[in-house]
Amino acid sequence: MTSYFSHLNPVPSFPAYTGPYKVGSVDVEISTSDLRSPVTAPDPSISTVHFRIFYPCDTPLKQHERPVRWIPHPQRENMGAYARFLGAGSVFADVISYFPRLLYYITIPVLRNAPLLKAPTRTKRWPVLIFSHGLGGSRNAYSHLLGSLSSHGVVVVAPDHRDGSSPLQHIRETPTSKARTVDYRSYPHKPSKEVEDGRNEQLRIRCWELGLIHEALLKIDLEGATVINLDPNDEGVKKPHSENNLHAMFKDQLDIHRPSSISWAGHSFGASTIVQFVKSVFWQSPPCKSPSTDYKPLFHPSPDSAVIQQITPFSPVVLLDLWCLPLHGDSTRWLWNKPMPCYSPSGPGGTNLLAILSEAFFNWQSNLKDTKHVLSENPSSTHQPRVSKPAPHFFYPVSSAHLSQSDFGVLFPWVTKRVFKAQHPERTLRLNVRAILQMLRDNGVEVGDTSCVDMEDGEVVMNGKGDRATDGGVGKQDWKILKTNGEVKGWVAVDINSNDRKEKAGDETEKIKEKMSMSSEADRFESGNYT
């Protein structure tokens, strides 16, 4: 009966998380003056860092906490900003204009301010992943992907970037600065000096924010309640300051002090940010070879910054629909031609590097070529690349669009199907989650078991004892998802050392019309008319 009425409910909703843990959520906003900045602030008017934490939780002590709204407070302003970002005439803008009140009531299926569950890991601490959003994104825009990871035992930190890549961002008042907003900055999606300068400035801010968030997590884990949280965590309802220290529950609970213990991930421009961030930290001089005199670093943390010790060749990195245009400007060409840290002489190769494209981005030939450059062991080589280390994990799910890795695909499936011919949005996200979890497992990160529901019918699921799990059980490993032989239906492995774009999803043949639609989606993104 509940399922029946859910179909009658006109408010878009999320599917349930499939991991073994309940998921809690808390918002944290900290004054930058309370944190040790790894670099000089590129924009001093950005006076706070803001992020949502998704985490495995226990049953809440308070049962009357408000639900977490997908459109954050203040909703009317944020809805208007999204409408302006999408532009008149886009399908999503039409949805917003026709159903604004319904969108107000979309909730994220997390438990607000719930107590953190005790970690069952050997270290008694939870693994941590930091996720950077793309253009038009926010700390809420990938809630299903990130909540799904948390339901499998990962504390996921989702920043709000204040670089002008979100439709609208609000910065709270601090003792030394006034509240302000950051509006969306529009740049063409074609290379030019103006675009390079604009995107470089955004990357400076984004990398600085990631460095600050790393410092914030260290401080929260070490000091707990002494860190002042400016976010009231109650949809704008003012609480006494003493009740804002919900983040104190993370004290001594995060596995973030060991080198390479933090995983780094992002989508689209967020994936570009992660590439720029980890390479900037790792390849800064010294100890690496002196960079070109033309190189102007966008992020150069001080040698005694904690993040220097965190980023190593063994740091897990996840790149979803990597958008490469912001990475290969003239002033950052030296870094563009350096490999990812995992391919340094002491690195393991691509075993800790996972890239997942949508089919639309796979069909975007110039970006696919650039993506293979980023994932290459020898990106500076002009000849057939020399391969001496394992290749990265590189896949795409068939009939997927750029929005399929965000919440938009599962909330508005009829729109993404009509406009982008994207199919099965929920399964697309499950495939992404499966691959991320298995890559983490393979690199020693303790995460929860993959459910039989996610493994799908017909796949052998091991229960950790060498036996086949029964329906409703859990599988300790998900070996098939990272295999390249096409065993998982609609999950296509991509060879970074091949210039042939004829990778096929087993014996599945896509219709020419759908292929053309996927290609046209990439064309819209490249031309700046994506939405």
Coordinates of C-alpha atoms in Angstrom, one line a residue:
M1 CA 0.0 0.0 0.0
T2 CA 2.9 2.4 0.8
S3 CA 4.5 1.6 -2.5
Y4 CA 1.1 2.3 -4.3
F5 CA 0.7 5.7 -2.7
S6 CA 4.4 6.6 -3.4
H7 CA 3.6 6.3 -7.1
L8 CA 0.7 8.8 -6.7
N9 CA 2.9 11.3 -4.9
P10 CA 3.8 14.1 -7.4
V11 CA 6.9 15.1 -5.5
P12 CA 10.1 13.6 -7.0
S13 CA 11.8 11.3 -4.6
F14 CA 15.0 9.3 -4.2
P15 CA 15.3 5.5 -4.0
A16 CA 16.5 3.9 -0.8
Y17 CA 20.2 3.5 -0.1
T18 CA 21.3 -0.2 -0.5
G19 CA 24.2 -0.4 1.9
P20 CA 24.1 -2.0 5.4
Y21 CA 24.2 1.3 7.3
K22 CA 21.7 4.1 7.9
V23 CA 22.9 7.5 6.7
G24 CA 23.1 10.6 8.8
S25 CA 23.9 14.2 7.6
V26 CA 25.2 17.3 9.2
D27 CA 26.2 20.7 7.7
V28 CA 29.4 22.4 8.8
E29 CA 30.5 26.0 8.1
I30 CA 33.7 27.3 9.6
S31 CA 35.3 30.7 9.4
T32 CA 38.5 30.6 7.3
S33 CA 40.2 32.7 10.0
D34 CA 39.8 29.6 12.4
L35 CA 41.7 27.4 10.0
R36 CA 45.4 27.2 8.9
S37 CA 45.3 28.0 5.3
P38 CA 47.8 26.0 3.1
V39 CA 48.1 29.0 0.7
T40 CA 47.3 32.7 0.7
A41 CA 43.6 33.1 0.1
P42 CA 42.9 33.7 -3.6
D43 CA 39.7 35.6 -2.6
P44 CA 39.6 37.0 0.9
S45 CA 35.9 37.9 0.6
I46 CA 35.2 34.1 0.9
S47 CA 35.3 34.1 4.7
T48 CA 34.0 30.6 5.4
V49 CA 34.1 27.0 4.1
H50 CA 30.8 25.1 3.9
F51 CA 30.3 21.4 3.5
R52 CA 27.8 18.6 4.1
I53 CA 29.0 15.4 5.8
F54 CA 27.2 12.1 4.9
Y55 CA 28.1 9.4 7.4
P56 CA 27.0 6.0 8.7
C57 CA 24.7 6.7 11.6
D58 CA 23.0 5.2 14.6
T59 CA 19.3 5.5 15.5
P60 CA 18.7 9.2 16.3
L61 CA 18.0 10.2 19.9
K62 CA 15.6 12.9 18.7
Q63 CA 12.8 11.6 16.4
H64 CA 11.4 15.1 15.5
E65 CA 14.3 16.5 13.5
R66 CA 13.2 18.1 10.3
P67 CA 13.9 16.3 7.0
V68 CA 16.9 17.5 4.9
R69 CA 15.5 19.4 1.9
W70 CA 17.2 18.9 -1.4
I71 CA 16.7 22.6 -2.3
P72 CA 18.6 24.2 0.6
H73 CA 17.5 27.2 2.7
P74 CA 16.6 29.9 1.5
Q75 CA 14.6 27.9 -1.0
R76 CA 13.0 30.6 -3.0
E77 CA 16.3 32.3 -3.7
N78 CA 18.0 29.1 -4.6
M79 CA 15.1 28.0 -6.9
G80 CA 15.3 31.4 -8.7
A81 CA 19.1 31.0 -9.1
Y82 CA 18.6 27.5 -10.6
A83 CA 16.0 28.9 -13.1
R84 CA 18.5 31.6 -14.1
F85 CA 21.3 29.1 -14.4
L86 CA 19.3 26.7 -16.6
G87 CA 18.1 29.6 -18.8
A88 CA 14.8 30.2 -20.5
G89 CA 13.7 27.5 -22.8
S90 CA 15.5 24.6 -21.2
V91 CA 13.4 21.6 -20.1
F92 CA 14.6 21.7 -16.5
A93 CA 13.7 25.4 -16.3
D94 CA 10.2 24.5 -17.5
V95 CA 10.0 21.8 -14.8
I96 CA 11.0 24.4 -12.2
S97 CA 8.5 27.0 -13.5
Y98 CA 5.6 24.5 -13.6
F99 CA 6.3 22.7 -10.3
P100 CA 8.2 25.1 -8.0
R101 CA 6.2 24.2 -4.9
L102 CA 6.7 20.5 -5.5
L103 CA 10.4 20.9 -5.7
Y104 CA 10.5 22.6 -2.3
Y105 CA 9.4 19.3 -0.7
I106 CA 12.1 17.0 -2.2
T107 CA 13.9 15.5 0.7
I108 CA 17.2 13.6 0.9
P109 CA 16.7 10.3 2.6
V110 CA 19.2 10.9 5.4
L111 CA 18.7 11.3 9.2
R112 CA 19.5 14.9 10.1
N113 CA 22.0 15.3 13.0
A114 CA 21.8 11.5 13.8
P115 CA 24.6 10.2 16.1
L116 CA 27.6 8.7 14.3
L117 CA 27.8 4.9 14.4
K118 CA 31.0 3.4 15.9
A119 CA 33.3 2.2 13.2
P120 CA 33.7 -1.6 12.9
T121 CA 37.1 -1.2 11.1
R122 CA 40.4 -2.3 12.4
T123 CA 41.4 1.3 13.1
K124 CA 38.1 2.0 14.8
R125 CA 37.8 5.0 12.5
W126 CA 35.7 5.6 9.4
P127 CA 37.3 6.0 5.9
V128 CA 36.8 9.5 4.4
L129 CA 36.1 10.6 0.8
I130 CA 36.0 14.2 -0.3
F131 CA 33.9 15.0 -3.3
S132 CA 34.0 18.1 -5.5
H133 CA 30.9 19.1 -7.4
G134 CA 30.6 20.3 -11.0
L135 CA 29.1 23.3 -12.7
G136 CA 25.6 24.0 -11.4
G137 CA 26.3 21.7 -8.5
S138 CA 26.3 22.1 -4.7
R139 CA 26.8 20.0 -1.6
N140 CA 23.3 18.5 -2.2
A141 CA 23.5 17.9 -5.9
Y142 CA 25.1 14.4 -5.7
S143 CA 23.3 13.3 -2.5
H144 CA 22.2 9.9 -3.8
L145 CA 25.7 8.8 -5.0
L146 CA 27.3 10.1 -1.8
G147 CA 24.7 8.8 0.5
S148 CA 25.0 5.4 -1.2
L149 CA 28.7 5.4 -0.4
S150 CA 28.0 6.4 3.2
S151 CA 25.5 3.6 3.5
H152 CA 28.5 1.3 2.8
G153 CA 30.6 2.7 5.5
V154 CA 32.3 5.8 4.1
V155 CA 32.2 9.3 5.6
V156 CA 31.7 11.6 2.6
V157 CA 32.4 15.3 2.7
A158 CA 30.7 17.4 0.0
P159 CA 31.9 21.0 -0.2
D160 CA 29.9 24.0 -1.5
H161 CA 32.4 25.7 -3.8
R162 CA 32.2 29.5 -3.7
D163 CA 34.0 30.0 -7.0
G164 CA 30.9 31.0 -9.0
S165 CA 30.3 27.5 -10.3
S166 CA 27.0 27.0 -8.4
P167 CA 23.8 28.9 -9.3
L168 CA 24.0 30.7 -5.9
Q169 CA 26.1 30.3 -2.8
H170 CA 25.5 32.0 0.6
I171 CA 28.4 32.9 2.9
R172 CA 27.4 33.4 6.5
E173 CA 28.4 36.3 8.7
T174 CA 31.5 35.9 10.8
P175 CA 32.8 38.0 13.7
T176 CA 35.0 39.8 11.1
S177 CA 33.0 39.7 7.9
K178 CA 29.5 40.3 6.6
A179 CA 27.2 37.8 5.1
R180 CA 27.2 37.7 1.3
T181 CA 26.2 35.7 -1.8
V182 CA 28.2 34.4 -4.7
D183 CA 26.4 34.3 -8.0
Y184 CA 27.1 32.0 -11.0
R185 CA 29.9 33.1 -13.3
S186 CA 29.3 32.2 -16.9
Y187 CA 32.2 31.4 -19.3
P188 CA 32.0 30.0 -22.8
H189 CA 32.9 26.3 -23.2
K190 CA 35.4 27.1 -25.9
P191 CA 39.1 27.8 -25.2
S192 CA 40.3 31.4 -25.1
K193 CA 42.4 33.6 -23.0
E194 CA 39.3 34.9 -21.2
V195 CA 38.1 31.4 -20.5
E196 CA 41.6 30.2 -19.3
D197 CA 41.9 33.1 -16.9
G198 CA 38.4 32.6 -15.6
R199 CA 38.6 28.9 -15.1
N200 CA 42.1 29.2 -13.5
E201 CA 40.7 31.6 -11.0
Q202 CA 37.9 29.2 -10.2
L203 CA 40.4 26.3 -9.8
R204 CA 42.5 28.5 -7.4
I205 CA 39.5 29.0 -5.2
R206 CA 38.4 25.3 -5.4
C207 CA 41.8 23.9 -4.6
W208 CA 42.2 26.4 -1.7
E209 CA 38.8 25.3 -0.4
L210 CA 39.8 21.6 -0.6
G211 CA 43.0 22.4 1.3
L212 CA 40.9 24.3 4.0
I213 CA 38.4 21.5 4.3
H214 CA 41.3 19.1 4.8
E215 CA 42.5 21.3 7.6
A216 CA 39.0 21.6 9.0
L217 CA 38.6 17.8 9.2
L218 CA 41.9 17.4 11.0
K219 CA 40.9 20.1 13.5
I220 CA 37.4 18.5 14.0
D221 CA 39.0 15.0 14.5
L222 CA 41.5 16.4 17.0
E223 CA 39.5 19.1 18.8
G224 CA 35.8 18.3 18.4
A225 CA 33.6 20.8 20.0
T226 CA 36.2 23.6 20.2
V227 CA 35.7 24.1 16.4
I228 CA 33.0 26.7 16.0
N229 CA 30.3 25.6 13.5
L230 CA 28.3 28.6 12.0
D231 CA 25.6 26.4 10.5
P232 CA 22.6 26.0 12.8
N233 CA 21.7 22.7 11.1
D234 CA 18.0 23.4 11.2
E235 CA 17.0 24.9 7.8
G236 CA 17.7 28.4 9.0
V237 CA 16.1 28.2 12.4
K238 CA 18.4 29.8 14.9
K239 CA 19.7 27.6 17.7
P240 CA 21.9 28.5 20.6
H241 CA 25.6 28.2 19.8
S242 CA 25.9 25.3 22.2
E243 CA 23.7 23.2 20.0
N244 CA 25.7 23.8 16.8
N245 CA 28.6 21.5 17.8
L246 CA 27.1 18.4 16.2
H247 CA 30.4 17.9 14.4
A248 CA 32.0 17.1 17.7
M249 CA 30.8 13.5 17.3
F250 CA 33.5 13.0 14.7
K251 CA 36.3 13.6 17.2
D252 CA 38.8 10.7 17.1
Q253 CA 36.5 8.9 14.6
L254 CA 38.0 9.8 11.1
D255 CA 40.8 7.9 9.4
I256 CA 42.5 11.0 8.0
H257 CA 45.9 11.2 9.6
R258 CA 47.7 8.4 7.8
P259 CA 49.2 9.4 4.4
S260 CA 46.9 8.5 1.5
S261 CA 44.1 7.6 3.9
I262 CA 41.7 10.1 2.3
S263 CA 40.0 9.3 -1.1
W264 CA 39.4 12.2 -3.5
A265 CA 36.6 12.3 -6.0
G266 CA 34.7 14.7 -8.2
H267 CA 32.3 15.1 -11.2
S268 CA 32.9 17.1 -14.4
F269 CA 34.5 20.4 -13.2
G270 CA 34.8 18.8 -9.8
A271 CA 36.9 16.0 -11.4
S272 CA 39.0 18.6 -13.1
T273 CA 39.4 20.2 -9.6
I274 CA 40.6 16.9 -8.1
V275 CA 43.1 16.3 -10.9
Q276 CA 44.5 19.9 -10.4
F277 CA 44.5 19.5 -6.7
V278 CA 46.3 16.2 -6.3
K279 CA 48.8 16.9 -9.1
S280 CA 49.5 20.4 -7.7
V281 CA 50.2 19.0 -4.2
F282 CA 52.3 16.0 -5.4
W283 CA 54.3 17.5 -8.2
Q284 CA 55.2 20.8 -6.6
S285 CA 58.9 21.6 -6.6
P286 CA 60.8 20.3 -4.7
P287 CA 61.3 17.4 -4.7
C288 CA 60.2 16.9 -8.3
K289 CA 62.1 18.3 -11.3
S290 CA 61.9 22.1 -11.5
P291 CA 58.9 23.1 -13.6
S292 CA 58.9 25.2 -16.7
T293 CA 59.4 28.9 -16.3
D294 CA 56.1 29.4 -18.1
Y295 CA 54.3 27.4 -15.4
K296 CA 52.1 29.4 -13.0
P297 CA 50.8 27.1 -10.2
L298 CA 47.2 27.5 -9.2
F299 CA 47.8 25.8 -5.9
H300 CA 51.1 25.7 -4.2
P301 CA 50.7 24.7 -0.5
S302 CA 53.5 25.6 2.0
P303 CA 56.0 22.8 2.6
D304 CA 54.8 22.3 6.2
S305 CA 51.1 22.0 5.2
A306 CA 49.4 18.8 6.3
V307 CA 48.0 18.1 2.9
I308 CA 51.6 17.6 1.6
Q309 CA 51.8 14.5 3.7
Q310 CA 48.3 13.3 2.8
I311 CA 48.6 13.2 -1.0
T312 CA 50.8 10.3 -2.1
P313 CA 51.0 8.0 -5.1
F314 CA 48.7 5.6 -3.1
S315 CA 45.8 8.1 -2.6
P316 CA 42.6 6.7 -4.2
V317 CA 41.2 9.0 -6.9
V318 CA 37.8 8.8 -8.6
L319 CA 37.0 10.9 -11.7
L320 CA 33.4 11.0 -12.9
D321 CA 32.8 12.5 -16.4
L322 CA 36.1 14.4 -16.2
W323 CA 35.8 17.7 -18.1
C324 CA 39.3 18.5 -19.3
L325 CA 39.1 22.0 -20.8
P326 CA 40.0 23.8 -17.6
L327 CA 43.2 21.7 -17.2
H328 CA 45.2 22.5 -20.3
G329 CA 45.7 26.2 -20.4
D330 CA 49.0 27.6 -21.5
S331 CA 50.0 28.7 -17.9
T332 CA 49.5 25.2 -16.5
R333 CA 50.8 23.2 -19.4
W334 CA 53.7 21.8 -17.4
L335 CA 51.4 20.2 -14.9
W336 CA 49.0 19.1 -17.6
N337 CA 51.9 16.9 -19.0
K338 CA 52.7 15.4 -15.6
P339 CA 51.1 12.0 -14.8
M340 CA 48.7 11.4 -12.0
P341 CA 50.7 10.7 -8.7
C342 CA 50.0 6.9 -9.0
Y343 CA 52.3 6.8 -12.0
S344 CA 55.2 8.3 -10.2
P345 CA 58.3 6.0 -9.9
S346 CA 57.2 4.8 -6.5
G347 CA 53.5 4.6 -7.4
P348 CA 51.3 1.4 -7.9
G349 CA 50.0 2.5 -11.3
G350 CA 46.4 2.8 -12.1
T351 CA 45.1 0.4 -9.5
N352 CA 44.0 3.3 -7.3
L353 CA 42.7 5.5 -10.1
L354 CA 39.1 5.0 -11.3
A355 CA 37.5 7.0 -14.2
I356 CA 33.9 6.6 -15.1
L357 CA 32.4 8.5 -18.1
S358 CA 28.8 8.8 -19.2
E359 CA 28.2 7.5 -22.7
A360 CA 27.7 11.1 -23.8
F361 CA 31.2 12.1 -22.7
F362 CA 32.6 8.9 -24.2
N363 CA 31.2 10.0 -27.5
W364 CA 32.7 13.5 -27.1
Q365 CA 35.9 12.7 -29.1
S366 CA 38.1 15.7 -28.1
N367 CA 37.3 15.3 -24.4
L368 CA 37.8 11.5 -24.5
K369 CA 41.3 12.1 -26.0
D370 CA 42.1 14.6 -23.2
T371 CA 40.8 12.2 -20.6
K372 CA 43.1 9.5 -21.9
H373 CA 45.9 12.0 -21.7
V374 CA 45.1 12.7 -18.0
L375 CA 44.9 8.9 -17.3
S376 CA 48.1 8.1 -19.2
E377 CA 51.3 6.8 -17.6
N378 CA 53.3 9.1 -19.9
P379 CA 51.1 12.1 -20.9
S380 CA 54.1 14.1 -22.1
S381 CA 55.0 11.4 -24.7
T382 CA 54.2 12.2 -28.4
H383 CA 54.8 8.5 -29.3
Q384 CA 53.0 5.3 -28.5
P385 CA 52.8 5.4 -24.7
R386 CA 55.2 3.2 -22.8
V387 CA 53.3 1.0 -20.4
S388 CA 55.1 -0.4 -17.3
K389 CA 52.4 -0.1 -14.6
P390 CA 48.8 -1.3 -14.4
A391 CA 46.3 0.8 -16.3
P392 CA 43.6 2.7 -14.5
H393 CA 40.1 1.4 -14.2
F394 CA 38.1 3.1 -17.0
F395 CA 34.5 2.5 -17.8
Y396 CA 31.2 3.9 -19.0
P397 CA 27.6 2.7 -18.6
V398 CA 25.6 2.6 -21.8
S399 CA 22.8 5.0 -22.4
S400 CA 24.0 7.4 -19.7
A401 CA 24.1 11.2 -19.8
H402 CA 26.3 13.7 -18.1
L403 CA 23.6 14.3 -15.5
S404 CA 23.3 10.6 -14.8
Q405 CA 25.9 10.7 -12.1
S406 CA 24.1 13.5 -10.2
D407 CA 20.7 13.6 -8.5
F408 CA 19.0 15.0 -11.6
G409 CA 18.9 11.6 -13.3
V410 CA 17.0 9.8 -10.5
L411 CA 14.8 12.8 -9.6
F412 CA 13.8 13.7 -13.1
P413 CA 14.2 10.5 -15.2
W414 CA 11.5 11.5 -17.7
V415 CA 13.5 14.7 -18.6
T416 CA 16.9 13.0 -19.0
K417 CA 15.3 10.3 -21.1
R418 CA 13.4 12.7 -23.3
V419 CA 16.2 15.2 -23.8
F420 CA 19.4 13.0 -23.5
K421 CA 18.0 9.5 -24.2
A422 CA 19.5 8.4 -20.9
Q423 CA 18.1 5.1 -19.6
H424 CA 18.0 3.4 -16.2
P425 CA 19.3 6.3 -14.0
E426 CA 19.0 4.3 -10.8
R427 CA 21.1 1.4 -12.2
T428 CA 23.6 3.8 -13.7
L429 CA 24.3 5.2 -10.2
R430 CA 24.4 1.7 -8.7
L431 CA 27.1 0.8 -11.2
N432 CA 29.1 3.9 -10.3
V433 CA 28.8 3.1 -6.6
R434 CA 29.8 -0.6 -7.1
A435 CA 32.9 0.4 -9.0
I436 CA 34.0 3.0 -6.4
L437 CA 33.5 0.7 -3.5
Q438 CA 35.4 -2.2 -5.2
M439 CA 38.3 0.1 -6.1
L440 CA 38.5 1.2 -2.5
R441 CA 38.4 -2.4 -1.3
D442 CA 41.2 -3.3 -3.7
N443 CA 43.3 -0.5 -2.2
G444 CA 42.8 -1.6 1.5
V445 CA 39.9 0.7 2.4
E446 CA 37.5 -1.1 4.7
V447 CA 34.0 -0.5 3.3
G448 CA 30.7 -2.4 3.8
D449 CA 29.6 -5.3 1.7
T450 CA 27.9 -4.9 -1.6
S451 CA 24.3 -6.1 -1.5
C452 CA 22.8 -8.8 -3.6
V453 CA 20.3 -6.2 -4.9
D454 CA 23.2 -4.2 -6.4
M455 CA 25.0 -7.3 -7.6
E456 CA 21.8 -8.0 -9.8
D457 CA 20.3 -11.3 -10.9
G458 CA 22.7 -13.8 -12.4
E459 CA 25.9 -12.5 -10.8
V460 CA 27.7 -14.7 -8.3
V461 CA 27.8 -13.1 -4.9
M462 CA 30.3 -14.3 -2.4
N463 CA 29.4 -14.0 1.3
G464 CA 32.9 -13.7 2.7
K465 CA 33.1 -17.4 3.6
G466 CA 33.7 -18.7 0.0
D467 CA 30.1 -19.6 -0.4
R468 CA 27.5 -18.2 -2.7
A469 CA 25.2 -15.8 -0.8
T470 CA 21.5 -16.3 -0.8
D471 CA 19.0 -13.6 -1.9
G472 CA 19.0 -10.7 0.5
G473 CA 22.6 -11.5 1.7
V474 CA 25.7 -9.5 1.2
G475 CA 28.8 -10.0 -0.9
K476 CA 32.2 -9.2 0.5
Q477 CA 33.7 -8.6 -2.9
D478 CA 32.4 -7.3 -6.2
W479 CA 35.1 -8.6 -8.5
K480 CA 33.1 -8.4 -11.7
I481 CA 32.5 -4.7 -11.7
L482 CA 36.2 -3.9 -12.3
K483 CA 36.8 -6.6 -14.9
T484 CA 37.1 -5.6 -18.5
N485 CA 35.5 -8.6 -20.2
G486 CA 32.0 -7.3 -20.3
E487 CA 30.5 -9.6 -17.7
V488 CA 28.4 -6.8 -16.2
K489 CA 25.6 -5.9 -18.7
G490 CA 25.9 -2.4 -20.1
W491 CA 29.2 -1.7 -18.4
V492 CA 31.9 -0.9 -21.0
A493 CA 35.6 -1.0 -20.3
V494 CA 37.7 1.7 -22.1
D495 CA 41.3 1.1 -23.2
I496 CA 43.3 4.3 -22.6
N497 CA 46.1 3.1 -24.9
S498 CA 43.8 2.7 -27.9
N499 CA 42.7 5.4 -30.3
D500 CA 39.8 3.1 -31.4
R501 CA 36.4 4.3 -30.0
K502 CA 34.7 1.0 -30.9
E503 CA 34.5 -0.4 -27.4
K504 CA 31.2 -2.3 -27.2
A505 CA 29.0 -3.4 -24.3
G506 CA 29.3 -7.1 -25.0
D507 CA 26.8 -8.0 -27.7
E508 CA 24.6 -5.0 -27.1
T509 CA 24.1 -2.7 -30.2
E510 CA 22.9 0.8 -29.6
K511 CA 20.6 2.4 -32.1
I512 CA 22.1 5.0 -34.4
K513 CA 19.5 7.5 -33.3
E514 CA 20.5 7.1 -29.6
K515 CA 24.1 7.4 -30.5
M516 CA 23.5 10.6 -32.3
S517 CA 21.6 11.9 -29.3
M518 CA 24.4 11.1 -26.9
S519 CA 26.9 12.8 -29.2
S520 CA 24.7 15.9 -29.5
E521 CA 24.6 16.1 -25.7
A522 CA 28.3 16.4 -25.7
D523 CA 28.1 19.0 -28.4
R524 CA 25.7 21.1 -26.3
F525 CA 28.1 20.9 -23.3
E526 CA 31.1 21.8 -25.5
S527 CA 29.3 24.8 -27.0
G528 CA 28.2 26.1 -23.6
N529 CA 24.5 25.4 -24.3
Y530 CA 24.4 22.1 -22.3
T531 CA 21.4 22.9 -20.2

